[in-house]
PDB file of C-alpha atoms in Angstrom:
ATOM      1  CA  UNK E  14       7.666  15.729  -2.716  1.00 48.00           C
ATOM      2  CA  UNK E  15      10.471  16.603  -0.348  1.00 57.00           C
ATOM      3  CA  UNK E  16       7.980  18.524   2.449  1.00 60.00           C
ATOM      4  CA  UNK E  17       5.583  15.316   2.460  1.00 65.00           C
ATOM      5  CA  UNK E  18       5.864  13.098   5.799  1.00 73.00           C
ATOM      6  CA  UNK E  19       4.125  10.019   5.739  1.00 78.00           C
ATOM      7  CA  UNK E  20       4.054  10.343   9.908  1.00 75.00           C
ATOM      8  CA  UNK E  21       1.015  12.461   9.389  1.00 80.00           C
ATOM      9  CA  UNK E  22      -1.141  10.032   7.961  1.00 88.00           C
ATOM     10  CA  UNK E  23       0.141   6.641   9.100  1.00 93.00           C
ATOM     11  CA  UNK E  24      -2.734   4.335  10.233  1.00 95.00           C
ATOM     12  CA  UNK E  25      -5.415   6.206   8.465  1.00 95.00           C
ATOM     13  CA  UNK E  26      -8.242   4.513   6.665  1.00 95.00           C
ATOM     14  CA  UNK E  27      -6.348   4.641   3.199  1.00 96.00           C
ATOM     15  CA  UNK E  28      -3.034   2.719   4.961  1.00 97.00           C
ATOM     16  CA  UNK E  29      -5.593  -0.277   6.320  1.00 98.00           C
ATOM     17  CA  UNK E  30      -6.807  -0.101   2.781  1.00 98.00           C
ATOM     18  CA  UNK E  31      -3.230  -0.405   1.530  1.00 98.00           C
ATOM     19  CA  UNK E  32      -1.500  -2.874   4.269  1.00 98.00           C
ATOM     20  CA  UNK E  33      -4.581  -5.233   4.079  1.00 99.00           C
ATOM     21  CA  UNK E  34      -4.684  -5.501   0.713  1.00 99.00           C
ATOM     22  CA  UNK E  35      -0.908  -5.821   0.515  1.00 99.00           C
ATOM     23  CA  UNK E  36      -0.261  -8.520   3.195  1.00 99.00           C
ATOM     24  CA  UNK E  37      -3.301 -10.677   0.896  1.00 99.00           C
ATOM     25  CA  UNK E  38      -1.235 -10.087  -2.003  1.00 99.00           C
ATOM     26  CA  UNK E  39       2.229 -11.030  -0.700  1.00 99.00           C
ATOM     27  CA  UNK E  40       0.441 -13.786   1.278  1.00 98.00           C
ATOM     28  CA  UNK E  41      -0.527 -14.726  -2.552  1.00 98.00           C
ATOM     29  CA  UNK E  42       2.364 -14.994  -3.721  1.00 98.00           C
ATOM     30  CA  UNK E  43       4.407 -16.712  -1.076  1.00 97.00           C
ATOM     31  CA  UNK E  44       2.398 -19.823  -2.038  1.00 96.00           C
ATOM     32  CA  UNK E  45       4.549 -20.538  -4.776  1.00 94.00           C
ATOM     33  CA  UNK E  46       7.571 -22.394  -3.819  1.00 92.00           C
ATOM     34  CA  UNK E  47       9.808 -19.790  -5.418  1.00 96.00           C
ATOM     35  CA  UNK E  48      11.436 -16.265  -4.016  1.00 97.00           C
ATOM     36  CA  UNK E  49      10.601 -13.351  -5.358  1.00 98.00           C
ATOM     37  CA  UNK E  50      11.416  -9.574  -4.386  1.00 99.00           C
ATOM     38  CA  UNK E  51       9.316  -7.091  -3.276  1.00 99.00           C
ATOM     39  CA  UNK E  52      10.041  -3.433  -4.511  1.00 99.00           C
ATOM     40  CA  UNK E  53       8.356  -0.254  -2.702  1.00 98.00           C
ATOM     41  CA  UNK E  54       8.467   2.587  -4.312  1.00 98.00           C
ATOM     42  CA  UNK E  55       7.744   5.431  -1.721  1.00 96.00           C
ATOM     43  CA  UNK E  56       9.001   3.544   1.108  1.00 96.00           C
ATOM     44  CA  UNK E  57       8.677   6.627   3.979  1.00 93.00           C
ATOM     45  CA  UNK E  58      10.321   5.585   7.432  1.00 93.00           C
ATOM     46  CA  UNK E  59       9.026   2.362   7.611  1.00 94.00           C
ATOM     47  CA  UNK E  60       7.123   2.567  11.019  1.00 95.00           C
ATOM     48  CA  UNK E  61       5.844   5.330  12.955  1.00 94.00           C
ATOM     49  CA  UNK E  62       5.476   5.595  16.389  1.00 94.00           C
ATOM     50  CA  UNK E  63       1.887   6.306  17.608  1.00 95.00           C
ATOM     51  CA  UNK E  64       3.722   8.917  20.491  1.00 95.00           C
ATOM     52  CA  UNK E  65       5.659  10.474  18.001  1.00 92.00           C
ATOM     53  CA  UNK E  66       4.319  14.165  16.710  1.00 91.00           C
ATOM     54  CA  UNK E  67       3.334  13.388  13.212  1.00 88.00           C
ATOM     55  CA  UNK E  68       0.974  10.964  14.462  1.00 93.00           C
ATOM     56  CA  UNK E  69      -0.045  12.793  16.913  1.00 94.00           C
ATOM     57  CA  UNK E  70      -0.778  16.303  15.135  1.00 93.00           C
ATOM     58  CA  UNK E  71      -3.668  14.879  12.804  1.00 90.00           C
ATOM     59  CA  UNK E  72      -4.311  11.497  14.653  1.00 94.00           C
ATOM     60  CA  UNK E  73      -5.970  10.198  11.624  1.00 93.00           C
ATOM     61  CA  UNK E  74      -4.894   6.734  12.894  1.00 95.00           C
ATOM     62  CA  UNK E  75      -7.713   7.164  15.603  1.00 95.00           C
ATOM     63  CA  UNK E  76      -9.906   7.020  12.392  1.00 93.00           C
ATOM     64  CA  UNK E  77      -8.169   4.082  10.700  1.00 95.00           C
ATOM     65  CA  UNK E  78      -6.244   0.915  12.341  1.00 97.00           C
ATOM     66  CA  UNK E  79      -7.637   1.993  15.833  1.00 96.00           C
ATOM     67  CA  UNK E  80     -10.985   0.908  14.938  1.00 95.00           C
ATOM     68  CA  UNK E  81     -10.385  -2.156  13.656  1.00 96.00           C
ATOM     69  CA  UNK E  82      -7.126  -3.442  15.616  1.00 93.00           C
ATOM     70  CA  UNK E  83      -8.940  -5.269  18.564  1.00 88.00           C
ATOM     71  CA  UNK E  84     -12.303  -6.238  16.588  1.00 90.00           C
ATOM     72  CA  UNK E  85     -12.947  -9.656  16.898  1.00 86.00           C
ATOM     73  CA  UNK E  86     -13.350 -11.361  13.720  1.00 88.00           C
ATOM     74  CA  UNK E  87     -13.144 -14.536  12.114  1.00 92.00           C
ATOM     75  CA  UNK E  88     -12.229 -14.003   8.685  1.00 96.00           C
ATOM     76  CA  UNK E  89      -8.861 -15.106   7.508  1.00 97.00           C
ATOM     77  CA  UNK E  90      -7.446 -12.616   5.457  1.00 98.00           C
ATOM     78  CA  UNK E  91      -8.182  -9.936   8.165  1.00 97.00           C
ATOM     79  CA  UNK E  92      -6.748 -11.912  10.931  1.00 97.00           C
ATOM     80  CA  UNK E  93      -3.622 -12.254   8.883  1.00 97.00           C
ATOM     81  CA  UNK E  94      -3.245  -8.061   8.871  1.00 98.00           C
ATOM     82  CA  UNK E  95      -4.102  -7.745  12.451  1.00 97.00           C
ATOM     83  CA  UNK E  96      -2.071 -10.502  14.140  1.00 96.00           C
ATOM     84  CA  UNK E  97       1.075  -9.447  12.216  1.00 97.00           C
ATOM     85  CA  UNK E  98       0.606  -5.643  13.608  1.00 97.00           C
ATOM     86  CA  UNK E  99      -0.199  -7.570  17.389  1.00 96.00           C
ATOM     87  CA  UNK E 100       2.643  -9.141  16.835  1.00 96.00           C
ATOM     88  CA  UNK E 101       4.677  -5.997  15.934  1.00 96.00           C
ATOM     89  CA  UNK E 102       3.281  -4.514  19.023  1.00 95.00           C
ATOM     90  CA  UNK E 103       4.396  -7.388  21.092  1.00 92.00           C
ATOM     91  CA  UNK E 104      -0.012  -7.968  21.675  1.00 83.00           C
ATOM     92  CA  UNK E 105      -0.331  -5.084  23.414  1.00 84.00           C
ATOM     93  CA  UNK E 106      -1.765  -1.507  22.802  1.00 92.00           C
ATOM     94  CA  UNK E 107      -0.881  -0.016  19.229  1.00 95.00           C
ATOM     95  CA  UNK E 108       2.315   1.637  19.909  1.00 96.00           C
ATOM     96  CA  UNK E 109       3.931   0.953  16.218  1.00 96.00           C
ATOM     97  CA  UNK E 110       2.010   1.680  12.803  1.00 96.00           C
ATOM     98  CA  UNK E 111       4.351  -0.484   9.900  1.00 97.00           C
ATOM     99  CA  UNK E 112       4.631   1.174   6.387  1.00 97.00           C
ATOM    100  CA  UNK E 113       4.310  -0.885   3.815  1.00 98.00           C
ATOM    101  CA  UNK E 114       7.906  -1.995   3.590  1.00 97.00           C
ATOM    102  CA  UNK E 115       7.543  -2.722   7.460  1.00 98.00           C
ATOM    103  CA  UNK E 116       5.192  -5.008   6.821  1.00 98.00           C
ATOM    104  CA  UNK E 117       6.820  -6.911   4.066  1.00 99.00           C
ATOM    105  CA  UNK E 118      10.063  -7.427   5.467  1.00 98.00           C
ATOM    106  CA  UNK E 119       8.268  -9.118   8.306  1.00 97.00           C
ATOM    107  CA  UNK E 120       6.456 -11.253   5.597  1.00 98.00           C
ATOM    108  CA  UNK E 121       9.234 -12.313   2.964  1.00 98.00           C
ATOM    109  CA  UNK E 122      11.195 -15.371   3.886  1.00 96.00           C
ATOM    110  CA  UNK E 123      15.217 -15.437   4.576  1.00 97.00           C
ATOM    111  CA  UNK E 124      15.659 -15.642   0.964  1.00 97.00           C
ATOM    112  CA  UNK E 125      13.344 -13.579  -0.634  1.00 98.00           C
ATOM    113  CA  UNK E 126      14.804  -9.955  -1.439  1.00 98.00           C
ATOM    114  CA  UNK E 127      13.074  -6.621  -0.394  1.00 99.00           C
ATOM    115  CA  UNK E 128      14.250  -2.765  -2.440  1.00 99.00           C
ATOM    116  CA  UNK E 129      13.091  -0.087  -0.921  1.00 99.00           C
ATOM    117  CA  UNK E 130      13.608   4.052  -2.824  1.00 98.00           C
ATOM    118  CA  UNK E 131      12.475   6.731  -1.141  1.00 96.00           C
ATOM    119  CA  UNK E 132      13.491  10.465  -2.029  1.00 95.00           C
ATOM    120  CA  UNK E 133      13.194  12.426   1.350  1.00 93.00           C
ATOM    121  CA  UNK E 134      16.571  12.699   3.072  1.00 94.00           C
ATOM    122  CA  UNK E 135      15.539  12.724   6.729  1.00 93.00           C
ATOM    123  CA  UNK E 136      12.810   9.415   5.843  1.00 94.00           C
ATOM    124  CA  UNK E 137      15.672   8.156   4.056  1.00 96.00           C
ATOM    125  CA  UNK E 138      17.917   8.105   6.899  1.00 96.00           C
ATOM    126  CA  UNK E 139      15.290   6.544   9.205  1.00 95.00           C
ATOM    127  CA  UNK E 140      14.459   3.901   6.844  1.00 96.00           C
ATOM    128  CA  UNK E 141      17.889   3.076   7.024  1.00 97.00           C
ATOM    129  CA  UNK E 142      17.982   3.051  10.507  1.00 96.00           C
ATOM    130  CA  UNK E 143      15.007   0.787  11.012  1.00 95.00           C
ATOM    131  CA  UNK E 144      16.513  -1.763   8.602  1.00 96.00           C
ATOM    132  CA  UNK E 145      20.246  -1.586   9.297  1.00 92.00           C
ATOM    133  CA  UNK E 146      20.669  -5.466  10.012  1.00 89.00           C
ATOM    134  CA  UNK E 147      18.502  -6.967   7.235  1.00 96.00           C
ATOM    135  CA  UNK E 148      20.781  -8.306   4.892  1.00 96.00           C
ATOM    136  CA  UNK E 149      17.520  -8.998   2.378  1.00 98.00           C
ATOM    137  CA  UNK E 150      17.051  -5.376   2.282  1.00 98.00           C
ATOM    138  CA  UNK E 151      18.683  -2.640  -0.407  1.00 98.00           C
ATOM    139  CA  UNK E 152      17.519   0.991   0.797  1.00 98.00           C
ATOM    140  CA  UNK E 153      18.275   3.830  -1.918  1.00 98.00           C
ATOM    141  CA  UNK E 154      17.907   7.713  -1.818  1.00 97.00           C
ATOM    142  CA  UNK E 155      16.445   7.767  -5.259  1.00 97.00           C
ATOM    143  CA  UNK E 156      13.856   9.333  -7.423  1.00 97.00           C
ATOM    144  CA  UNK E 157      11.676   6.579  -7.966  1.00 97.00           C
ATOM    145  CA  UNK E 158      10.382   7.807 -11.357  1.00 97.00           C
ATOM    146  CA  UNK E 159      13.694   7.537 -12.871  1.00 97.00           C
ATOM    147  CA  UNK E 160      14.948   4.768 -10.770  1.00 98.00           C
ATOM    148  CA  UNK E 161      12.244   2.347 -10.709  1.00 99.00           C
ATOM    149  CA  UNK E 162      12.216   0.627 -14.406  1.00 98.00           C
ATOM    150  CA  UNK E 163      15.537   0.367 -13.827  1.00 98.00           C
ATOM    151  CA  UNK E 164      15.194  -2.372 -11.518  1.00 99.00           C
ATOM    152  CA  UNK E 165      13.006  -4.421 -14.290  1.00 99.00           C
ATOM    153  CA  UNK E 166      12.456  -6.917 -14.420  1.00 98.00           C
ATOM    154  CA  UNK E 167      14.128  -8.767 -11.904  1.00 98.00           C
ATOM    155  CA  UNK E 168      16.710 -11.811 -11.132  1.00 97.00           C
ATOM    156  CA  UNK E 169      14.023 -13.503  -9.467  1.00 96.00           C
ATOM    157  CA  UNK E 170      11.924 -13.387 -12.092  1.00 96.00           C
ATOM    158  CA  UNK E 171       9.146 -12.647  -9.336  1.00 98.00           C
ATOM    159  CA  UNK E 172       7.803  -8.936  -8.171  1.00 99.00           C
ATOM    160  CA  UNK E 173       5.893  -7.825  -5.812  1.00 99.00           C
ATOM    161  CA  UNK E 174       6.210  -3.826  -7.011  1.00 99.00           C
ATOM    162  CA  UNK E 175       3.992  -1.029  -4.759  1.00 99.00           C
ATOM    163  CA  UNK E 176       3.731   2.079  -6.145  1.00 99.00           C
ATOM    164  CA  UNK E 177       2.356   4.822  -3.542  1.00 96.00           C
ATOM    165  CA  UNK E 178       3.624   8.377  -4.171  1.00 95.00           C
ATOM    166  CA  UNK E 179       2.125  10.868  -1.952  1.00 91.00           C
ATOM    167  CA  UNK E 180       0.348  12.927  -5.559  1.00 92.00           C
ATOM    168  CA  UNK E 181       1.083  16.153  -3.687  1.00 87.00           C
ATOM    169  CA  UNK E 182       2.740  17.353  -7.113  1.00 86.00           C
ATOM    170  CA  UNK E 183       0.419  18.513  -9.808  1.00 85.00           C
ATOM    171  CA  UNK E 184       1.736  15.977 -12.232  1.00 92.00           C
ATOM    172  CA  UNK E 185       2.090  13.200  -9.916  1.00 94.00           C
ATOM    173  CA  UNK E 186      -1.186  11.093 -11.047  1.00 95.00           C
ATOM    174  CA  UNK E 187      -0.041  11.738 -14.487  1.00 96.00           C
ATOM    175  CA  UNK E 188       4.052  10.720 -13.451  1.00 97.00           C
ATOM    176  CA  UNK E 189       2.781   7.157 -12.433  1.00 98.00           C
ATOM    177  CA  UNK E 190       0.516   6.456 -14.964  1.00 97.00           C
ATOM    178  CA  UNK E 191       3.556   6.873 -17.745  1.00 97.00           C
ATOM    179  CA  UNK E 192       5.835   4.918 -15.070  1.00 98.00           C
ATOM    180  CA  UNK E 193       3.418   2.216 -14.513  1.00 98.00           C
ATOM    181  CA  UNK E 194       3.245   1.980 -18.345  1.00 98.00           C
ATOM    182  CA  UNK E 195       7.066   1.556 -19.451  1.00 98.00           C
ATOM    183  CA  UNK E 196       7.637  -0.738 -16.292  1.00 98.00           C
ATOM    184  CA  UNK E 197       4.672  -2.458 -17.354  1.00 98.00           C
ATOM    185  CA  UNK E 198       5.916  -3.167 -20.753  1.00 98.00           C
ATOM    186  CA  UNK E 199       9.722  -4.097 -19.591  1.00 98.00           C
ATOM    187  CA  UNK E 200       8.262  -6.458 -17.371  1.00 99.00           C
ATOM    188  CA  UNK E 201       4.446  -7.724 -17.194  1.00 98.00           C
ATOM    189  CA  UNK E 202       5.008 -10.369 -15.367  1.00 97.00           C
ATOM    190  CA  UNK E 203       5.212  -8.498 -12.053  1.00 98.00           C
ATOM    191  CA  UNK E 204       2.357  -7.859  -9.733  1.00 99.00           C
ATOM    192  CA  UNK E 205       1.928  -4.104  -9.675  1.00 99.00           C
ATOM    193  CA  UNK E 206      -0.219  -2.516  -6.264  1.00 99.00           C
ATOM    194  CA  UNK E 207      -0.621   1.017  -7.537  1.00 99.00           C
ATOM    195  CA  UNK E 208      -2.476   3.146  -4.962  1.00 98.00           C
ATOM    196  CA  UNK E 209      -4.361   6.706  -5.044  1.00 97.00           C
ATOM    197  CA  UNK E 210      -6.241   9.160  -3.051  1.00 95.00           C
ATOM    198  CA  UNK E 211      -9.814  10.112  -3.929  1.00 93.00           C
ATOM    199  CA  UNK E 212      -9.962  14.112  -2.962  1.00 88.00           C
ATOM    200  CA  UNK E 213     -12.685  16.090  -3.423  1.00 77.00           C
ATOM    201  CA  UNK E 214     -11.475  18.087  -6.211  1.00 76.00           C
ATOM    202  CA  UNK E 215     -12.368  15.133  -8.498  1.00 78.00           C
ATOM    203  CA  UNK E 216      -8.220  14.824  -9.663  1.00 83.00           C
ATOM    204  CA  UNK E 217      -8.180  11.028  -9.441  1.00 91.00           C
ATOM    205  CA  UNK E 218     -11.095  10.443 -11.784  1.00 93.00           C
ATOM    206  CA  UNK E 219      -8.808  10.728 -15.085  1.00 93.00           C
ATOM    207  CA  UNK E 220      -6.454   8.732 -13.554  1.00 95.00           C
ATOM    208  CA  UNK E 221      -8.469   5.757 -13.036  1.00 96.00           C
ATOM    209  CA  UNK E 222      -9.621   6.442 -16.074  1.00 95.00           C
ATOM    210  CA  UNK E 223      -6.513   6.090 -17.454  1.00 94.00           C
ATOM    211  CA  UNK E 224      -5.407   2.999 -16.184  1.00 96.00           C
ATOM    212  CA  UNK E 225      -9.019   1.106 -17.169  1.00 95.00           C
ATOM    213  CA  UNK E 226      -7.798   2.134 -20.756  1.00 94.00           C
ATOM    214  CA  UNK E 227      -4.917   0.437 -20.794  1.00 94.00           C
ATOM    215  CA  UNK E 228      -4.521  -3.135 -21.652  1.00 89.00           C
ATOM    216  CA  UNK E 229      -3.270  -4.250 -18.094  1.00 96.00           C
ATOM    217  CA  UNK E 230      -3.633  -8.411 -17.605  1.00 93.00           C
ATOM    218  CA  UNK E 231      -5.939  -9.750 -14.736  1.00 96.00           C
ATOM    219  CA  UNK E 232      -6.758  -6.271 -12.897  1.00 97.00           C
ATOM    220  CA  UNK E 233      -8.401  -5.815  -9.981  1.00 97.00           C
ATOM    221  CA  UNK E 234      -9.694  -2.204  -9.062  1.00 98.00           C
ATOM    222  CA  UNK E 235     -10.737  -1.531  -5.147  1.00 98.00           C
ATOM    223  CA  UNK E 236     -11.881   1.828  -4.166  1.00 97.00           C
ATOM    224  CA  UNK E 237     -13.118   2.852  -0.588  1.00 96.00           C
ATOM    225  CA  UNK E 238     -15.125   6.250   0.180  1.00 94.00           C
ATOM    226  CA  UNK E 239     -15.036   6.521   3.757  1.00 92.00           C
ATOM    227  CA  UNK E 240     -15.697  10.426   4.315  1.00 84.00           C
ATOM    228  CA  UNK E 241     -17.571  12.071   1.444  1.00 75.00           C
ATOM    229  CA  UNK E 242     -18.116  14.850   3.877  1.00 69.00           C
ATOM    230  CA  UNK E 243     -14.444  15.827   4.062  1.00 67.00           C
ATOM    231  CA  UNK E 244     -13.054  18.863   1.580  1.00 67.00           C
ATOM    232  CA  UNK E 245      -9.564  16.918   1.313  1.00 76.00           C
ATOM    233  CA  UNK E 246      -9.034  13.331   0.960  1.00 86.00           C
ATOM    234  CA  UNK E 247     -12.206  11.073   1.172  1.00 91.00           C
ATOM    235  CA  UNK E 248     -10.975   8.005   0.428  1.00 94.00           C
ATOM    236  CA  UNK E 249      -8.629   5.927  -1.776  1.00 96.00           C
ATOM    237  CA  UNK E 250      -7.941   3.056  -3.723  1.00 98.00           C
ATOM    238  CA  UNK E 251      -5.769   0.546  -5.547  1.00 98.00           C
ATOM    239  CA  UNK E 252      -5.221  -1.330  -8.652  1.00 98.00           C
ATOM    240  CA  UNK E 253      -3.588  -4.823  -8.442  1.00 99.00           C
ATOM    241  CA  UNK E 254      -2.254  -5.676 -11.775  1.00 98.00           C
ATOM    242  CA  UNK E 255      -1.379  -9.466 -12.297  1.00 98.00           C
ATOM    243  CA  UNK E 256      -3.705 -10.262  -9.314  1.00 97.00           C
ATOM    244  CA  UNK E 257      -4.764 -13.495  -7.691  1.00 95.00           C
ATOM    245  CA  UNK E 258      -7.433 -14.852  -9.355  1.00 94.00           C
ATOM    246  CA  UNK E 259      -9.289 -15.795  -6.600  1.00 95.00           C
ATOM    247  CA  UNK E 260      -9.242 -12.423  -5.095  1.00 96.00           C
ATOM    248  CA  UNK E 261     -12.473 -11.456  -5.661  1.00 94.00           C
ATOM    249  CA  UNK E 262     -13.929 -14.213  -3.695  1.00 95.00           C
ATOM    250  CA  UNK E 263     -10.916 -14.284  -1.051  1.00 97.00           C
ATOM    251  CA  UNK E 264     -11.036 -10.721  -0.037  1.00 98.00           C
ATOM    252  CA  UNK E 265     -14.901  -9.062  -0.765  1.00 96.00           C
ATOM    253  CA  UNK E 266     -16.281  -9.852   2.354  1.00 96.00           C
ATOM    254  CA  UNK E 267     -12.974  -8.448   4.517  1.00 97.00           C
ATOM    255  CA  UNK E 268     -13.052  -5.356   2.725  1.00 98.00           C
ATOM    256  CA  UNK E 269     -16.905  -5.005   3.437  1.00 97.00           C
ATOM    257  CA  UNK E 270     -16.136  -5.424   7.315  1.00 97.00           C
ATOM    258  CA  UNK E 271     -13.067  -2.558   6.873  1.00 97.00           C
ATOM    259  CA  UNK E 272     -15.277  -0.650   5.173  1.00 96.00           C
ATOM    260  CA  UNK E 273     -18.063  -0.965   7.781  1.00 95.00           C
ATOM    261  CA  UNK E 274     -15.577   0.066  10.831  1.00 94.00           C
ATOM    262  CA  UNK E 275     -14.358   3.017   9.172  1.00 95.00           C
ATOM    263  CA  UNK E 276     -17.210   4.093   6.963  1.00 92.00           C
ATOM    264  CA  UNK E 277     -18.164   7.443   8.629  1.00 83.00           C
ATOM    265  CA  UNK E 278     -22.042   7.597   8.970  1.00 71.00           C
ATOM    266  CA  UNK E 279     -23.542   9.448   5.958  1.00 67.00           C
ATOM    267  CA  UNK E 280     -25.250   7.898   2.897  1.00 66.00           C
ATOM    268  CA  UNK E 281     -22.070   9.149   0.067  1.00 77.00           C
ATOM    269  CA  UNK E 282     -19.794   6.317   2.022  1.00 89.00           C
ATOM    270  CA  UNK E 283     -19.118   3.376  -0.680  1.00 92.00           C
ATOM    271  CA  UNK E 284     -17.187   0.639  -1.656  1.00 95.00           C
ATOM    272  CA  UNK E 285     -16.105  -0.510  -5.148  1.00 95.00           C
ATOM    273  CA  UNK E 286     -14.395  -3.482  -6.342  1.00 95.00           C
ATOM    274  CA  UNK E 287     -14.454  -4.565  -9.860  1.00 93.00           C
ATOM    275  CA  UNK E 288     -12.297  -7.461 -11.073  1.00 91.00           C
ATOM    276  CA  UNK E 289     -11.388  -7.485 -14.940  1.00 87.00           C
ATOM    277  CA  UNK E 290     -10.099 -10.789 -15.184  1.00 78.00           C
ATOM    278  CA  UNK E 291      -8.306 -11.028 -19.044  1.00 78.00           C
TER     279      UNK E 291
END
């Protein structure tokens, strides 16, 4: 949607969700002595200064990566997400939120490959602006759900593909189901993050439904309700398609202590993770 502005929202409890889970996944994958490319759908500006208005009109990010960014914890997996946003902020105060594509291109190696479509004109232009010497990176103004299958399947034969529309539109949960689908068949060897809200007005409960349905390979299915009390957006949550198979016992426990930090205090607050291992 050409009004949505990812500034708003950067930070929040569903972007921890998102980046955490993502830098696991790309970790993942980076084991394997081979490059691969990493395509983001919805690719926004890329970072998003904490000063900067749209951060600053909802401050939702006081509600997300604020409380977790200087906990001290050993776990692996969550050290991994919060020393590569230090780093990004030079180990100082959070200053810069990374998107998703941020984060990646900070990740990939020198010869791995990075796509990144977004729609929005003005997010286009500062995504190209934030990237402008990164030779690994193509940047297009595009409509994702007619650009996206395009790309598949890959030269390198390896994906990392993130699918995270903003499902402002009516049709939008129904738009990436049938996307997810055809890409999905033309190439089901990639690894496919798809990512939702959970609102209040129960719209995401088909969709998951629809996905279970399907006969996806080695799915993984996290969902995090953080503020049952709020009349918008109470949570979210992903499906990994093609996930690693150890994530279940890699990632549990560092999603209980996200959960935990953000969780706001009421008894409808809940995690879900169900692995479907096939």
């Amino acid at each position: 949607m050409l009004s949505y502005r990812h500034g708003y929202h950067a930070g929040n409890a569903a972007d921890v969700l998102k980046h955490f889970t993502l830098i696991y996944v790309l970790d993942y994958v980076k084991k394997k002595d081979k490059n691969f490319i990493f395509i983001d759908s919805h690719a926004g500006a890329g970072k998003y200064s904490v000063s900067d208005p749209y951060m600053q009109k909802n401050k939702e990010y006081l509600q997300g990566i604020e409380k977790i960014f200087k906990i001290n914890n050993d776990d692996i997996f969550l050290k991994n997400y919060l020393n590569l946003i230090k780093l990004i902020n030079s180990n100082s105060n959070l200053k810069i939120y990374p998107g998703s594509c941020y984060l990646a291109a900070k990740r990939l190696g020198v010869d791995d490959k990075l796509h990144f479509i977004e729609l929005h004109p003005t997010e286009f232009l500062n995504l190209k602006k934030n990237f402008e010497d990164d030779s690994r990176i193509i940047i297009e103004n595009e409509d994702s759900y007619k650009r996206l299958i395009k790309l598949l399947p890959p030269k390198e034969k390896r994906a990392v593909i993130l699918i995270d529309p903003s499902y402002e539109l009516k049709d939008e949960y129904e738009k990436v189901s049938k996307m997810l689908s055809s890409c999905y068949k033309k190439f089901p060897l990639g690894v496919y993050i798809i990512w939702y809200p959970v609102l209040s007005n129960k719209k995401s409960e088909s969709f998951v439904l629809n996905i279970l349905k399907e006969n996806y390979k080695n799915l993984s299915h996290i969902e995090m309700i953080t503020d049952n009390s709020n009349d918008g957006m109470q949570g979210s949550g992903l499906f990994i398609i093609n996930c690693p198979w150890s994530i279940e016992k890699d990632i549990k426990k560092s999603l209980e202590t996200i959960f935990n930090c953000l969780k706001k205090s009421n008894d409808l607050s809940k995690l879900l993770f169900k692995n479907i291992i096939n």
